[in-house]
Amino acid sequence: MRWLSLNGQIFTGAVLGLLIGWGMAGAPDTALRNGILYTSDIVGGVFIDLLKMILIPLVFTSIAVGVANLQAHKQIHRVWLTTLGFFVFSMGLAILLALIASNVFKPGAGLDIAMFRDAMQGFQAKQLSLSEFLAHFLHGLFMNPVAALADGNVLAVLIFALVVGIALVVGGDRYRNILLLLQELLEMVLRIVGWIMRLAPLGIAALLIKLIATQDTAVLDSLGKFVAVVVGSTLVHGIVVLPMILYLVTGVGPLRFWRGAREALVTAFATSSSSATLPVTLRCAEQHLHVKREVAGFVIPLGATINMDGTALYEAAAALFVAHLTGIELNLAQQLIVFFTAMIASMGAPGIPSAGMVTMVMVLQSVGLPAEAIAILLPMDRLLDTLRTAVNVEGDMVGSLVVQKLISRS
Ligand code: ASP
């Protein structure tokens, strides 16, 4: 496969994975089918494990080094503000899109409610109020760093790395060696990411075979209108809104962006995990999209944990779907509550498969919708998660380019 670039191989792997998975979807249980599924499970699992293996050292070194370098250039305040401002802005647009599409097309209205009742039977959703969620979230920010590293808790590692980065600068020359060591560690970790990426075409094919072959796609038909609204508005956000912001602010066209970002987008689609994709996202931002290491090293890991356009959009759309399904009409004020809780809930969702489902309970409860309703959304979540994770990751890369441009202006 030497003649095909890594990008080409990844793309081929994804297409083959989708086709094989699709071909196997309705196939009878033969030894061949079981063998393929077993192998896909192992290969896909090992690929994700490798990405997770490198994730924590990568987050730690890239944030600490990124913050230290930015701080040294006295840019950290501006980068902070611009980054958070962009995240909130783009997630706000995503939620707005979901609310408009849901109000116009009203998915769920007039649907057979019996199906809904069946799904809810025996399903106990964990209650999660806004105040509990906030307390839990704030509590999880600061942790013993060794425990956070061992647990793979990205958010807590990120916060600790921020503090270390600031201390490195405040300490100045005194900590020169530690900074140098971290810089070299980061360099080395990125090299390992490059090795893991060689496995990406196989890993992605395997993940997609397993996903498509074992999913019950019938559920997609029964909730067709909702799926269409979610997929449609997610695509509009990913193909129109984000590229437009990117072009207006930085002048980078959609094709150039796609060429640089596709490795990460395909990996996000196949893994449904922004965290597992992070090593690839960072590599794309730095090496293909030419974002400076200190900017990418700060914006991308932060974005992978809190910037989730696709998830925010989905949570708002799902809340309105459940409202229509149960015959509850949400007024403007209630939709405003959905807007804000969807934003907080998606920021708090970790970058792992179906995480948005868990924090969505909070959005439903904020306007008095039954939390049990997620039972009806769960069966199709793995499929919808693919696209929203890709848009989550796209938002992070667009964010790094936008932030780089905005801070260089002033
Ligand atoms: N899977 C998503 C991500 O990793 C989170 C979610 O919406 O479930 O970005």
mmCIF file with all atom_site columns, C-alpha atoms and ligand atoms in Angstrom, residues 271-276 304 307-308 310-312 314-315 349-358 381 385-386 388-390 392-393, ligand 1:
data_model
loop_
_atom_site.group_PDB
_atom_site.id
_atom_site.type_symbol
_atom_site.label_atom_id
_atom_site.label_alt_id
_atom_site.label_comp_id
_atom_site.label_asym_id
_atom_site.label_entity_id
_atom_site.label_seq_id
_atom_site.pdbx_PDB_ins_code
_atom_site.Cartn_x
_atom_site.Cartn_y
_atom_site.Cartn_z
_atom_site.occupancy
_atom_site.B_iso_or_equiv
_atom_site.pdbx_formal_charge
_atom_site.auth_seq_id
_atom_site.auth_comp_id
_atom_site.auth_asym_id
_atom_site.auth_atom_id
_atom_site.pdbx_PDB_model_num
ATOM   1  C CA . THR A 1 271 ? -14.407 5.680  16.995 1.00 0.00 ? 271 THR A CA 1
ATOM   2  C CA . SER A 1 272 ? -17.277 7.959  18.116 1.00 0.00 ? 272 SER A CA 1
ATOM   3  C CA . SER A 1 273 ? -14.864 9.388  20.626 1.00 0.00 ? 273 SER A CA 1
ATOM   4  C CA . SER A 1 274 ? -13.333 12.868 20.576 1.00 0.00 ? 274 SER A CA 1
ATOM   5  C CA . SER A 1 275 ? -10.882 11.792 23.267 1.00 0.00 ? 275 SER A CA 1
ATOM   6  C CA . ALA A 1 276 ? -9.618  8.744  21.404 1.00 0.00 ? 276 ALA A CA 1
ATOM   7  C CA . ALA A 1 304 ? -11.908 17.759 22.733 1.00 0.00 ? 304 ALA A CA 1
ATOM   8  C CA . ASN A 1 307 ? -16.308 21.992 22.615 1.00 0.00 ? 307 ASN A CA 1
ATOM   9  C CA . MET A 1 308 ? -18.993 19.711 21.215 1.00 0.00 ? 308 MET A CA 1
ATOM   10 C CA . GLY A 1 310 ? -22.543 17.991 17.298 1.00 0.00 ? 310 GLY A CA 1
ATOM   11 C CA . THR A 1 311 ? -23.483 16.893 20.797 1.00 0.00 ? 311 THR A CA 1
ATOM   12 C CA . ALA A 1 312 ? -25.039 20.257 21.666 1.00 0.00 ? 312 ALA A CA 1
ATOM   13 C CA . TYR A 1 314 ? -28.212 16.601 19.186 1.00 0.00 ? 314 TYR A CA 1
ATOM   14 C CA . GLU A 1 315 ? -29.206 17.263 22.779 1.00 0.00 ? 315 GLU A CA 1
ATOM   15 C CA . ALA A 1 349 ? -20.003 15.355 28.322 1.00 0.00 ? 349 ALA A CA 1
ATOM   16 C CA . PRO A 1 350 ? -16.723 13.465 28.161 1.00 0.00 ? 350 PRO A CA 1
ATOM   17 C CA . GLY A 1 351 ? -15.454 12.658 24.672 1.00 0.00 ? 351 GLY A CA 1
ATOM   18 C CA . ILE A 1 352 ? -16.447 8.995  24.714 1.00 0.00 ? 352 ILE A CA 1
ATOM   19 C CA . PRO A 1 353 ? -19.132 7.069  22.801 1.00 0.00 ? 353 PRO A CA 1
ATOM   20 C CA . SER A 1 354 ? -22.698 7.945  23.789 1.00 0.00 ? 354 SER A CA 1
ATOM   21 C CA . ALA A 1 355 ? -21.589 10.331 26.536 1.00 0.00 ? 355 ALA A CA 1
ATOM   22 C CA . GLY A 1 356 ? -24.103 12.861 25.249 1.00 0.00 ? 356 GLY A CA 1
ATOM   23 C CA . MET A 1 357 ? -26.892 10.437 26.141 1.00 0.00 ? 357 MET A CA 1
ATOM   24 C CA . VAL A 1 358 ? -25.971 10.544 29.800 1.00 0.00 ? 358 VAL A CA 1
ATOM   25 C CA . ASP A 1 381 ? -27.394 6.324  19.463 1.00 0.00 ? 381 ASP A CA 1
ATOM   26 C CA . ASP A 1 385 ? -22.885 9.330  17.498 1.00 0.00 ? 385 ASP A CA 1
ATOM   27 C CA . THR A 1 386 ? -20.565 8.784  14.512 1.00 0.00 ? 386 THR A CA 1
ATOM   28 C CA . ARG A 1 388 ? -21.892 14.173 15.772 1.00 0.00 ? 388 ARG A CA 1
ATOM   29 C CA . THR A 1 389 ? -18.443 13.142 17.007 1.00 0.00 ? 389 THR A CA 1
ATOM   30 C CA . ALA A 1 390 ? -16.966 14.000 13.596 1.00 0.00 ? 390 ALA A CA 1
ATOM   31 C CA . ASN A 1 392 ? -17.334 17.830 17.418 1.00 0.00 ? 392 ASN A CA 1
ATOM   32 C CA . VAL A 1 393 ? -13.795 17.196 16.214 1.00 0.00 ? 393 VAL A CA 1
HETATM 33 N N1 . ASP B 2 .   ? -19.204 10.693 21.353 1.00 0.00 ? 1   ASP B N1 1
HETATM 34 C C1 . ASP B 2 .   ? -19.152 12.112 21.486 1.00 0.00 ? 1   ASP B C1 1
HETATM 35 C C2 . ASP B 2 .   ? -17.711 12.571 21.479 1.00 0.00 ? 1   ASP B C2 1
HETATM 36 O O1 . ASP B 2 .   ? -16.831 11.837 21.852 1.00 0.00 ? 1   ASP B O1 1
HETATM 37 C C3 . ASP B 2 .   ? -19.837 12.607 22.708 1.00 0.00 ? 1   ASP B C3 1
HETATM 38 C C4 . ASP B 2 .   ? -21.307 12.336 22.597 1.00 0.00 ? 1   ASP B C4 1
HETATM 39 O O2 . ASP B 2 .   ? -22.017 13.167 22.061 1.00 0.00 ? 1   ASP B O2 1
HETATM 40 O O3 . ASP B 2 .   ? -21.771 11.286 23.003 1.00 0.00 ? 1   ASP B O3 1
HETATM 41 O O4 . ASP B 2 .   ? -17.428 13.665 21.081 1.00 0.00 ? 1   ASP B O4 1
#
